[in-house]
């Protein structure tokens, strides 16, 4: 039986720290593992201690070059997807991901979908030497998410709300 608490560890491609926080395992379904993070959760962001001010739910897909963060108000991003390498699970209680810079975000209220941090992706692609296959997968994931966040594809339309209700 998997642990109720999962440690989520994001690193950059060069191995440097990006994000690290505990999350509560909410469920696992055909889409992936749903994790909840409550307000007040202690975390590390870019190597610095932090405390989560707004709760969120993270979907770690079984097979995918992304993760999805689902946010309540007052956060301006309703859905925030990080392009990342597929999850590598260490037992059932730690998940490792490599953040690949690109983000796809849907804004609350307007529904505007944005592709963000293309400049950071290009810079790190050169600096860290992203292999061509990593670049292809990252760009394909970003394209797919850009469409999925805008066209009502689940879990980005409404199905995440039942999980988000458990942490707000």
PDB file of N, CA and C in Angstrom, residues 76-168:
ATOM      1  N   UNK A  76      -4.135  33.604 -10.077  1.00  0.00           N
ATOM      2  CA  UNK A  76      -4.601  34.022 -11.403  1.00  0.00           C
ATOM      3  C   UNK A  76      -4.491  32.909 -12.434  1.00  0.00           C
ATOM      4  N   UNK A  77      -3.638  31.905 -12.183  1.00  0.00           N
ATOM      5  CA  UNK A  77      -3.572  30.760 -13.089  1.00  0.00           C
ATOM      6  C   UNK A  77      -4.485  29.667 -12.543  1.00  0.00           C
ATOM      7  N   UNK A  78      -5.477  29.307 -13.349  1.00  0.00           N
ATOM      8  CA  UNK A  78      -6.386  28.224 -12.965  1.00  0.00           C
ATOM      9  C   UNK A  78      -5.676  26.880 -13.119  1.00  0.00           C
ATOM     10  N   UNK A  79      -4.946  26.733 -14.229  1.00  0.00           N
ATOM     11  CA  UNK A  79      -4.171  25.530 -14.505  1.00  0.00           C
ATOM     12  C   UNK A  79      -2.770  25.962 -14.930  1.00  0.00           C
ATOM     13  N   UNK A  80      -1.753  25.331 -14.340  1.00  0.00           N
ATOM     14  CA  UNK A  80      -0.369  25.662 -14.640  1.00  0.00           C
ATOM     15  C   UNK A  80       0.356  24.342 -14.893  1.00  0.00           C
ATOM     16  N   UNK A  81       0.775  24.117 -16.126  1.00  0.00           N
ATOM     17  CA  UNK A  81       1.450  22.872 -16.489  1.00  0.00           C
ATOM     18  C   UNK A  81       2.928  23.115 -16.724  1.00  0.00           C
ATOM     19  N   UNK A  82       3.733  22.361 -16.020  1.00  0.00           N
ATOM     20  CA  UNK A  82       5.181  22.372 -16.232  1.00  0.00           C
ATOM     21  C   UNK A  82       5.514  21.297 -17.260  1.00  0.00           C
ATOM     22  N   UNK A  83       6.314  21.643 -18.231  1.00  0.00           N
ATOM     23  CA  UNK A  83       6.863  20.631 -19.129  1.00  0.00           C
ATOM     24  C   UNK A  83       8.038  20.022 -18.373  1.00  0.00           C
ATOM     25  N   UNK A  84       8.002  18.710 -18.226  1.00  0.00           N
ATOM     26  CA  UNK A  84       9.009  18.007 -17.435  1.00  0.00           C
ATOM     27  C   UNK A  84       9.209  16.607 -18.009  1.00  0.00           C
ATOM     28  N   UNK A  85      10.327  16.004 -17.655  1.00  0.00           N
ATOM     29  CA  UNK A  85      10.552  14.623 -18.054  1.00  0.00           C
ATOM     30  C   UNK A  85       9.494  13.743 -17.396  1.00  0.00           C
ATOM     31  N   UNK A  86       9.223  12.566 -17.966  1.00  0.00           N
ATOM     32  CA  UNK A  86       8.279  11.668 -17.312  1.00  0.00           C
ATOM     33  C   UNK A  86       8.707  11.375 -15.873  1.00  0.00           C
ATOM     34  N   UNK A  87       7.715  11.203 -15.028  1.00  0.00           N
ATOM     35  CA  UNK A  87       7.960  10.974 -13.604  1.00  0.00           C
ATOM     36  C   UNK A  87       8.763   9.700 -13.390  1.00  0.00           C
ATOM     37  N   UNK A  88       9.689   9.795 -12.440  1.00  0.00           N
ATOM     38  CA  UNK A  88      10.436   8.610 -11.989  1.00  0.00           C
ATOM     39  C   UNK A  88      10.102   8.427 -10.515  1.00  0.00           C
ATOM     40  N   UNK A  89       9.426   7.340 -10.216  1.00  0.00           N
ATOM     41  CA  UNK A  89       8.999   7.061  -8.850  1.00  0.00           C
ATOM     42  C   UNK A  89      10.062   6.257  -8.120  1.00  0.00           C
ATOM     43  N   UNK A  90      10.346   6.665  -6.905  1.00  0.00           N
ATOM     44  CA  UNK A  90      11.269   5.968  -6.010  1.00  0.00           C
ATOM     45  C   UNK A  90      10.385   5.356  -4.933  1.00  0.00           C
ATOM     46  N   UNK A  91      10.053   4.094  -5.119  1.00  0.00           N
ATOM     47  CA  UNK A  91       9.046   3.489  -4.252  1.00  0.00           C
ATOM     48  C   UNK A  91       7.717   4.170  -4.547  1.00  0.00           C
ATOM     49  N   UNK A  92       6.830   4.228  -3.595  1.00  0.00           N
ATOM     50  CA  UNK A  92       5.573   4.906  -3.802  1.00  0.00           C
ATOM     51  C   UNK A  92       5.512   6.265  -3.150  1.00  0.00           C
ATOM     52  N   UNK A  93       6.635   6.649  -2.493  1.00  0.00           N
ATOM     53  CA  UNK A  93       6.562   7.861  -1.679  1.00  0.00           C
ATOM     54  C   UNK A  93       7.447   9.014  -2.124  1.00  0.00           C
ATOM     55  N   UNK A  94       8.138   8.880  -3.248  1.00  0.00           N
ATOM     56  CA  UNK A  94       8.940   9.982  -3.791  1.00  0.00           C
ATOM     57  C   UNK A  94       8.830   9.968  -5.314  1.00  0.00           C
ATOM     58  N   UNK A  95       8.573  11.156  -5.874  1.00  0.00           N
ATOM     59  CA  UNK A  95       8.528  11.263  -7.330  1.00  0.00           C
ATOM     60  C   UNK A  95       9.554  12.306  -7.757  1.00  0.00           C
ATOM     61  N   UNK A  96      10.368  11.931  -8.742  1.00  0.00           N
ATOM     62  CA  UNK A  96      11.421  12.804  -9.283  1.00  0.00           C
ATOM     63  C   UNK A  96      11.027  13.255 -10.685  1.00  0.00           C
ATOM     64  N   UNK A  97      11.190  14.562 -10.928  1.00  0.00           N
ATOM     65  CA  UNK A  97      10.889  15.149 -12.232  1.00  0.00           C
ATOM     66  C   UNK A  97      11.989  16.131 -12.592  1.00  0.00           C
ATOM     67  N   UNK A  98      12.262  16.267 -13.876  1.00  0.00           N
ATOM     68  CA  UNK A  98      13.211  17.269 -14.348  1.00  0.00           C
ATOM     69  C   UNK A  98      12.412  18.336 -15.088  1.00  0.00           C
ATOM     70  N   UNK A  99      12.411  19.551 -14.539  1.00  0.00           N
ATOM     71  CA  UNK A  99      11.692  20.675 -15.129  1.00  0.00           C
ATOM     72  C   UNK A  99      12.429  21.131 -16.388  1.00  0.00           C
ATOM     73  N   UNK A 100      11.694  21.219 -17.495  1.00  0.00           N
ATOM     74  CA  UNK A 100      12.289  21.604 -18.782  1.00  0.00           C
ATOM     75  C   UNK A 100      11.867  23.013 -19.211  1.00  0.00           C
ATOM     76  N   UNK A 101      11.574  23.849 -18.233  1.00  0.00           N
ATOM     77  CA  UNK A 101      11.415  25.292 -18.434  1.00  0.00           C
ATOM     78  C   UNK A 101      10.090  25.726 -19.028  1.00  0.00           C
ATOM     79  N   UNK A 102       9.649  25.100 -20.101  1.00  0.00           N
ATOM     80  CA  UNK A 102       8.409  25.526 -20.747  1.00  0.00           C
ATOM     81  C   UNK A 102       7.218  25.307 -19.812  1.00  0.00           C
ATOM     82  N   UNK A 103       6.279  26.229 -19.842  1.00  0.00           N
ATOM     83  CA  UNK A 103       5.057  26.124 -19.055  1.00  0.00           C
ATOM     84  C   UNK A 103       3.877  26.486 -19.945  1.00  0.00           C
ATOM     85  N   UNK A 104       2.760  25.818 -19.716  1.00  0.00           N
ATOM     86  CA  UNK A 104       1.522  26.150 -20.408  1.00  0.00           C
ATOM     87  C   UNK A 104       0.508  26.477 -19.318  1.00  0.00           C
ATOM     88  N   UNK A 105      -0.074  27.668 -19.418  1.00  0.00           N
ATOM     89  CA  UNK A 105      -0.906  28.209 -18.345  1.00  0.00           C
ATOM     90  C   UNK A 105      -2.258  28.642 -18.901  1.00  0.00           C
ATOM     91  N   UNK A 106      -3.319  28.330 -18.146  1.00  0.00           N
ATOM     92  CA  UNK A 106      -4.638  28.871 -18.474  1.00  0.00           C
ATOM     93  C   UNK A 106      -5.021  29.858 -17.366  1.00  0.00           C
ATOM     94  N   UNK A 107      -5.336  31.087 -17.787  1.00  0.00           N
ATOM     95  CA  UNK A 107      -5.690  32.166 -16.857  1.00  0.00           C
ATOM     96  C   UNK A 107      -7.125  32.034 -16.383  1.00  0.00           C
ATOM     97  N   UNK A 108      -7.304  32.284 -15.120  1.00  0.00           N
ATOM     98  CA  UNK A 108      -8.644  32.282 -14.528  1.00  0.00           C
ATOM     99  C   UNK A 108      -9.439  33.457 -15.098  1.00  0.00           C
ATOM    100  N   UNK A 109     -10.703  33.272 -15.287  1.00  0.00           N
ATOM    101  CA  UNK A 109     -11.562  34.366 -15.752  1.00  0.00           C
ATOM    102  C   UNK A 109     -11.598  34.480 -17.258  1.00  0.00           C
ATOM    103  N   UNK A 110     -10.453  34.742 -17.869  1.00  0.00           N
ATOM    104  CA  UNK A 110     -10.421  34.949 -19.319  1.00  0.00           C
ATOM    105  C   UNK A 110     -10.320  33.641 -20.094  1.00  0.00           C
ATOM    106  N   UNK A 111      -9.749  32.606 -19.478  1.00  0.00           N
ATOM    107  CA  UNK A 111      -9.525  31.350 -20.179  1.00  0.00           C
ATOM    108  C   UNK A 111      -8.358  31.402 -21.154  1.00  0.00           C
ATOM    109  N   UNK A 112      -7.637  32.528 -21.171  1.00  0.00           N
ATOM    110  CA  UNK A 112      -6.482  32.685 -22.060  1.00  0.00           C
ATOM    111  C   UNK A 112      -5.434  31.612 -21.754  1.00  0.00           C
ATOM    112  N   UNK A 113      -4.955  30.944 -22.799  1.00  0.00           N
ATOM    113  CA  UNK A 113      -3.903  29.939 -22.660  1.00  0.00           C
ATOM    114  C   UNK A 113      -2.601  30.538 -23.174  1.00  0.00           C
ATOM    115  N   UNK A 114      -1.548  30.398 -22.386  1.00  0.00           N
ATOM    116  CA  UNK A 114      -0.239  30.987 -22.715  1.00  0.00           C
ATOM    117  C   UNK A 114       0.841  29.916 -22.689  1.00  0.00           C
ATOM    118  N   UNK A 115       1.767  30.012 -23.621  1.00  0.00           N
ATOM    119  CA  UNK A 115       3.001  29.238 -23.587  1.00  0.00           C
ATOM    120  C   UNK A 115       4.050  30.172 -23.016  1.00  0.00           C
ATOM    121  N   UNK A 116       4.668  29.762 -21.915  1.00  0.00           N
ATOM    122  CA  UNK A 116       5.604  30.651 -21.224  1.00  0.00           C
ATOM    123  C   UNK A 116       7.007  30.059 -21.195  1.00  0.00           C
ATOM    124  N   UNK A 117       7.983  30.957 -21.028  1.00  0.00           N
ATOM    125  CA  UNK A 117       9.389  30.634 -20.787  1.00  0.00           C
ATOM    126  C   UNK A 117      10.102  29.968 -21.966  1.00  0.00           C
ATOM    127  N   UNK A 118       9.678  30.332 -23.181  1.00  0.00           N
ATOM    128  CA  UNK A 118      10.384  29.824 -24.355  1.00  0.00           C
ATOM    129  C   UNK A 118      11.832  30.306 -24.383  1.00  0.00           C
ATOM    130  N   UNK A 119      12.077  31.528 -23.887  1.00  0.00           N
ATOM    131  CA  UNK A 119      13.442  32.055 -23.834  1.00  0.00           C
ATOM    132  C   UNK A 119      14.310  31.251 -22.871  1.00  0.00           C
ATOM    133  N   UNK A 120      13.767  30.886 -21.720  1.00  0.00           N
ATOM    134  CA  UNK A 120      14.502  30.075 -20.749  1.00  0.00           C
ATOM    135  C   UNK A 120      14.784  28.685 -21.322  1.00  0.00           C
ATOM    136  N   UNK A 121      13.813  28.119 -22.029  1.00  0.00           N
ATOM    137  CA  UNK A 121      13.996  26.814 -22.664  1.00  0.00           C
ATOM    138  C   UNK A 121      15.141  26.866 -23.671  1.00  0.00           C
ATOM    139  N   UNK A 122      15.152  27.903 -24.513  1.00  0.00           N
ATOM    140  CA  UNK A 122      16.213  28.041 -25.517  1.00  0.00           C
ATOM    141  C   UNK A 122      17.582  28.222 -24.851  1.00  0.00           C
ATOM    142  N   UNK A 123      17.612  29.041 -23.804  1.00  0.00           N
ATOM    143  CA  UNK A 123      18.873  29.273 -23.089  1.00  0.00           C
ATOM    144  C   UNK A 123      19.390  27.991 -22.433  1.00  0.00           C
ATOM    145  N   UNK A 124      18.508  27.282 -21.736  1.00  0.00           N
ATOM    146  CA  UNK A 124      18.931  26.055 -21.051  1.00  0.00           C
ATOM    147  C   UNK A 124      19.202  24.923 -22.033  1.00  0.00           C
ATOM    148  N   UNK A 125      18.506  24.918 -23.148  1.00  0.00           N
ATOM    149  CA  UNK A 125      18.779  23.913 -24.181  1.00  0.00           C
ATOM    150  C   UNK A 125      20.243  23.993 -24.599  1.00  0.00           C
ATOM    151  N   UNK A 126      20.713  25.222 -24.784  1.00  0.00           N
ATOM    152  CA  UNK A 126      22.118  25.445 -25.160  1.00  0.00           C
ATOM    153  C   UNK A 126      23.052  25.168 -23.982  1.00  0.00           C
ATOM    154  N   UNK A 127      22.757  25.780 -22.844  1.00  0.00           N
ATOM    155  CA  UNK A 127      23.657  25.690 -21.680  1.00  0.00           C
ATOM    156  C   UNK A 127      23.766  24.272 -21.137  1.00  0.00           C
ATOM    157  N   UNK A 128      22.653  23.575 -21.017  1.00  0.00           N
ATOM    158  CA  UNK A 128      22.654  22.235 -20.418  1.00  0.00           C
ATOM    159  C   UNK A 128      22.781  21.132 -21.454  1.00  0.00           C
ATOM    160  N   UNK A 129      22.693  21.497 -22.736  1.00  0.00           N
ATOM    161  CA  UNK A 129      22.842  20.499 -23.795  1.00  0.00           C
ATOM    162  C   UNK A 129      21.693  19.512 -23.867  1.00  0.00           C
ATOM    163  N   UNK A 130      20.455  20.023 -23.871  1.00  0.00           N
ATOM    164  CA  UNK A 130      19.311  19.116 -24.001  1.00  0.00           C
ATOM    165  C   UNK A 130      19.482  18.281 -25.260  1.00  0.00           C
ATOM    166  N   UNK A 131      19.388  16.977 -25.143  1.00  0.00           N
ATOM    167  CA  UNK A 131      19.446  16.130 -26.333  1.00  0.00           C
ATOM    168  C   UNK A 131      18.248  16.412 -27.252  1.00  0.00           C
ATOM    169  N   UNK A 132      18.416  16.134 -28.533  1.00  0.00           N
ATOM    170  CA  UNK A 132      17.356  16.401 -29.511  1.00  0.00           C
ATOM    171  C   UNK A 132      16.046  15.707 -29.160  1.00  0.00           C
ATOM    172  N   UNK A 133      16.110  14.462 -28.649  1.00  0.00           N
ATOM    173  CA  UNK A 133      14.871  13.753 -28.325  1.00  0.00           C
ATOM    174  C   UNK A 133      14.136  14.412 -27.165  1.00  0.00           C
ATOM    175  N   UNK A 134      14.857  14.991 -26.217  1.00  0.00           N
ATOM    176  CA  UNK A 134      14.238  15.711 -25.102  1.00  0.00           C
ATOM    177  C   UNK A 134      13.543  16.972 -25.630  1.00  0.00           C
ATOM    178  N   UNK A 135      14.199  17.673 -26.533  1.00  0.00           N
ATOM    179  CA  UNK A 135      13.614  18.883 -27.128  1.00  0.00           C
ATOM    180  C   UNK A 135      12.333  18.536 -27.882  1.00  0.00           C
ATOM    181  N   UNK A 136      12.360  17.479 -28.675  1.00  0.00           N
ATOM    182  CA  UNK A 136      11.186  17.057 -29.450  1.00  0.00           C
ATOM    183  C   UNK A 136      10.032  16.720 -28.514  1.00  0.00           C
ATOM    184  N   UNK A 137      10.295  15.949 -27.465  1.00  0.00           N
ATOM    185  CA  UNK A 137       9.231  15.560 -26.524  1.00  0.00           C
ATOM    186  C   UNK A 137       8.685  16.773 -25.773  1.00  0.00           C
ATOM    187  N   UNK A 138       9.569  17.661 -25.329  1.00  0.00           N
ATOM    188  CA  UNK A 138       9.131  18.852 -24.596  1.00  0.00           C
ATOM    189  C   UNK A 138       8.257  19.745 -25.466  1.00  0.00           C
ATOM    190  N   UNK A 139       8.679  19.988 -26.693  1.00  0.00           N
ATOM    191  CA  UNK A 139       7.903  20.843 -27.597  1.00  0.00           C
ATOM    192  C   UNK A 139       6.572  20.203 -27.963  1.00  0.00           C
ATOM    193  N   UNK A 140       6.553  18.882 -28.155  1.00  0.00           N
ATOM    194  CA  UNK A 140       5.304  18.180 -28.473  1.00  0.00           C
ATOM    195  C   UNK A 140       4.335  18.253 -27.291  1.00  0.00           C
ATOM    196  N   UNK A 141       4.837  18.078 -26.073  1.00  0.00           N
ATOM    197  CA  UNK A 141       3.989  18.170 -24.877  1.00  0.00           C
ATOM    198  C   UNK A 141       3.405  19.574 -24.747  1.00  0.00           C
ATOM    199  N   UNK A 142       4.219  20.585 -25.002  1.00  0.00           N
ATOM    200  CA  UNK A 142       3.737  21.973 -24.911  1.00  0.00           C
ATOM    201  C   UNK A 142       2.640  22.234 -25.937  1.00  0.00           C
ATOM    202  N   UNK A 143       2.816  21.759 -27.162  1.00  0.00           N
ATOM    203  CA  UNK A 143       1.797  21.936 -28.202  1.00  0.00           C
ATOM    204  C   UNK A 143       0.491  21.245 -27.815  1.00  0.00           C
ATOM    205  N   UNK A 144       0.597  20.000 -27.333  1.00  0.00           N
ATOM    206  CA  UNK A 144      -0.594  19.255 -26.944  1.00  0.00           C
ATOM    207  C   UNK A 144      -1.319  19.958 -25.797  1.00  0.00           C
ATOM    208  N   UNK A 145      -0.581  20.374 -24.778  1.00  0.00           N
ATOM    209  CA  UNK A 145      -1.196  21.056 -23.634  1.00  0.00           C
ATOM    210  C   UNK A 145      -1.841  22.369 -24.049  1.00  0.00           C
ATOM    211  N   UNK A 146      -1.201  23.096 -24.951  1.00  0.00           N
ATOM    212  CA  UNK A 146      -1.762  24.374 -25.404  1.00  0.00           C
ATOM    213  C   UNK A 146      -3.167  24.156 -25.973  1.00  0.00           C
ATOM    214  N   UNK A 147      -3.333  23.114 -26.764  1.00  0.00           N
ATOM    215  CA  UNK A 147      -4.651  22.800 -27.300  1.00  0.00           C
ATOM    216  C   UNK A 147      -5.595  22.253 -26.239  1.00  0.00           C
ATOM    217  N   UNK A 148      -5.104  21.345 -25.405  1.00  0.00           N
ATOM    218  CA  UNK A 148      -5.947  20.682 -24.406  1.00  0.00           C
ATOM    219  C   UNK A 148      -6.483  21.651 -23.351  1.00  0.00           C
ATOM    220  N   UNK A 149      -5.698  22.634 -22.967  1.00  0.00           N
ATOM    221  CA  UNK A 149      -6.153  23.597 -21.972  1.00  0.00           C
ATOM    222  C   UNK A 149      -7.205  24.540 -22.546  1.00  0.00           C
ATOM    223  N   UNK A 150      -7.243  24.648 -23.856  1.00  0.00           N
ATOM    224  CA  UNK A 150      -8.190  25.550 -24.486  1.00  0.00           C
ATOM    225  C   UNK A 150      -9.457  24.914 -25.032  1.00  0.00           C
ATOM    226  N   UNK A 151      -9.444  23.591 -25.216  1.00  0.00           N
ATOM    227  CA  UNK A 151     -10.584  22.981 -25.919  1.00  0.00           C
ATOM    228  C   UNK A 151     -11.498  22.114 -25.059  1.00  0.00           C
ATOM    229  N   UNK A 152     -11.295  22.106 -23.759  1.00  0.00           N
ATOM    230  CA  UNK A 152     -12.178  21.332 -22.896  1.00  0.00           C
ATOM    231  C   UNK A 152     -11.751  19.900 -22.670  1.00  0.00           C
ATOM    232  N   UNK A 153     -10.544  19.554 -23.087  1.00  0.00           N
ATOM    233  CA  UNK A 153     -10.018  18.218 -22.838  1.00  0.00           C
ATOM    234  C   UNK A 153      -9.894  18.003 -21.325  1.00  0.00           C
ATOM    235  N   UNK A 154     -10.316  16.835 -20.867  1.00  0.00           N
ATOM    236  CA  UNK A 154     -10.123  16.476 -19.466  1.00  0.00           C
ATOM    237  C   UNK A 154      -8.704  15.945 -19.291  1.00  0.00           C
ATOM    238  N   UNK A 155      -8.119  16.189 -18.156  1.00  0.00           N
ATOM    239  CA  UNK A 155      -8.686  16.635 -16.889  1.00  0.00           C
ATOM    240  C   UNK A 155      -8.696  18.149 -16.712  1.00  0.00           C
ATOM    241  N   UNK A 156      -8.443  18.884 -17.789  1.00  0.00           N
ATOM    242  CA  UNK A 156      -8.261  20.331 -17.669  1.00  0.00           C
ATOM    243  C   UNK A 156      -9.562  21.130 -17.666  1.00  0.00           C
ATOM    244  N   UNK A 157     -10.684  20.490 -17.966  1.00  0.00           N
ATOM    245  CA  UNK A 157     -11.961  21.206 -18.014  1.00  0.00           C
ATOM    246  C   UNK A 157     -12.593  21.293 -16.628  1.00  0.00           C
ATOM    247  N   UNK A 158     -13.039  20.177 -16.086  1.00  0.00           N
ATOM    248  CA  UNK A 158     -13.739  20.223 -14.797  1.00  0.00           C
ATOM    249  C   UNK A 158     -13.370  19.086 -13.853  1.00  0.00           C
ATOM    250  N   UNK A 159     -12.876  17.962 -14.352  1.00  0.00           N
ATOM    251  CA  UNK A 159     -12.703  16.779 -13.499  1.00  0.00           C
ATOM    252  C   UNK A 159     -11.719  17.004 -12.350  1.00  0.00           C
ATOM    253  N   UNK A 160     -10.807  17.942 -12.480  1.00  0.00           N
ATOM    254  CA  UNK A 160      -9.848  18.216 -11.408  1.00  0.00           C
ATOM    255  C   UNK A 160     -10.508  18.844 -10.184  1.00  0.00           C
ATOM    256  N   UNK A 161     -11.682  19.431 -10.367  1.00  0.00           N
ATOM    257  CA  UNK A 161     -12.316  20.194  -9.279  1.00  0.00           C
ATOM    258  C   UNK A 161     -12.642  19.328  -8.068  1.00  0.00           C
ATOM    259  N   UNK A 162     -12.975  18.060  -8.289  1.00  0.00           N
ATOM    260  CA  UNK A 162     -13.288  17.192  -7.141  1.00  0.00           C
ATOM    261  C   UNK A 162     -12.052  16.979  -6.271  1.00  0.00           C
ATOM    262  N   UNK A 163     -10.872  16.956  -6.880  1.00  0.00           N
ATOM    263  CA  UNK A 163      -9.633  16.797  -6.110  1.00  0.00           C
ATOM    264  C   UNK A 163      -9.252  18.108  -5.441  1.00  0.00           C
ATOM    265  N   UNK A 164      -9.428  19.196  -6.140  1.00  0.00           N
ATOM    266  CA  UNK A 164      -9.101  20.507  -5.575  1.00  0.00           C
ATOM    267  C   UNK A 164      -9.974  20.799  -4.351  1.00  0.00           C
ATOM    268  N   UNK A 165     -11.223  20.346  -4.365  1.00  0.00           N
ATOM    269  CA  UNK A 165     -12.126  20.560  -3.235  1.00  0.00           C
ATOM    270  C   UNK A 165     -11.604  19.894  -1.958  1.00  0.00           C
ATOM    271  N   UNK A 166     -10.747  18.901  -2.089  1.00  0.00           N
ATOM    272  CA  UNK A 166     -10.212  18.215  -0.915  1.00  0.00           C
ATOM    273  C   UNK A 166      -9.096  18.979  -0.214  1.00  0.00           C
ATOM    274  N   UNK A 167      -8.542  19.999  -0.874  1.00  0.00           N
ATOM    275  CA  UNK A 167      -7.425  20.742  -0.258  1.00  0.00           C
ATOM    276  C   UNK A 167      -7.733  22.202   0.033  1.00  0.00           C
ATOM    277  N   UNK A 168      -8.859  22.710  -0.466  1.00  0.00           N
ATOM    278  CA  UNK A 168      -9.188  24.116  -0.194  1.00  0.00           C
ATOM    279  C   UNK A 168     -10.020  24.261   1.062  1.00  0.00           C
TER     280      UNK A 168
END
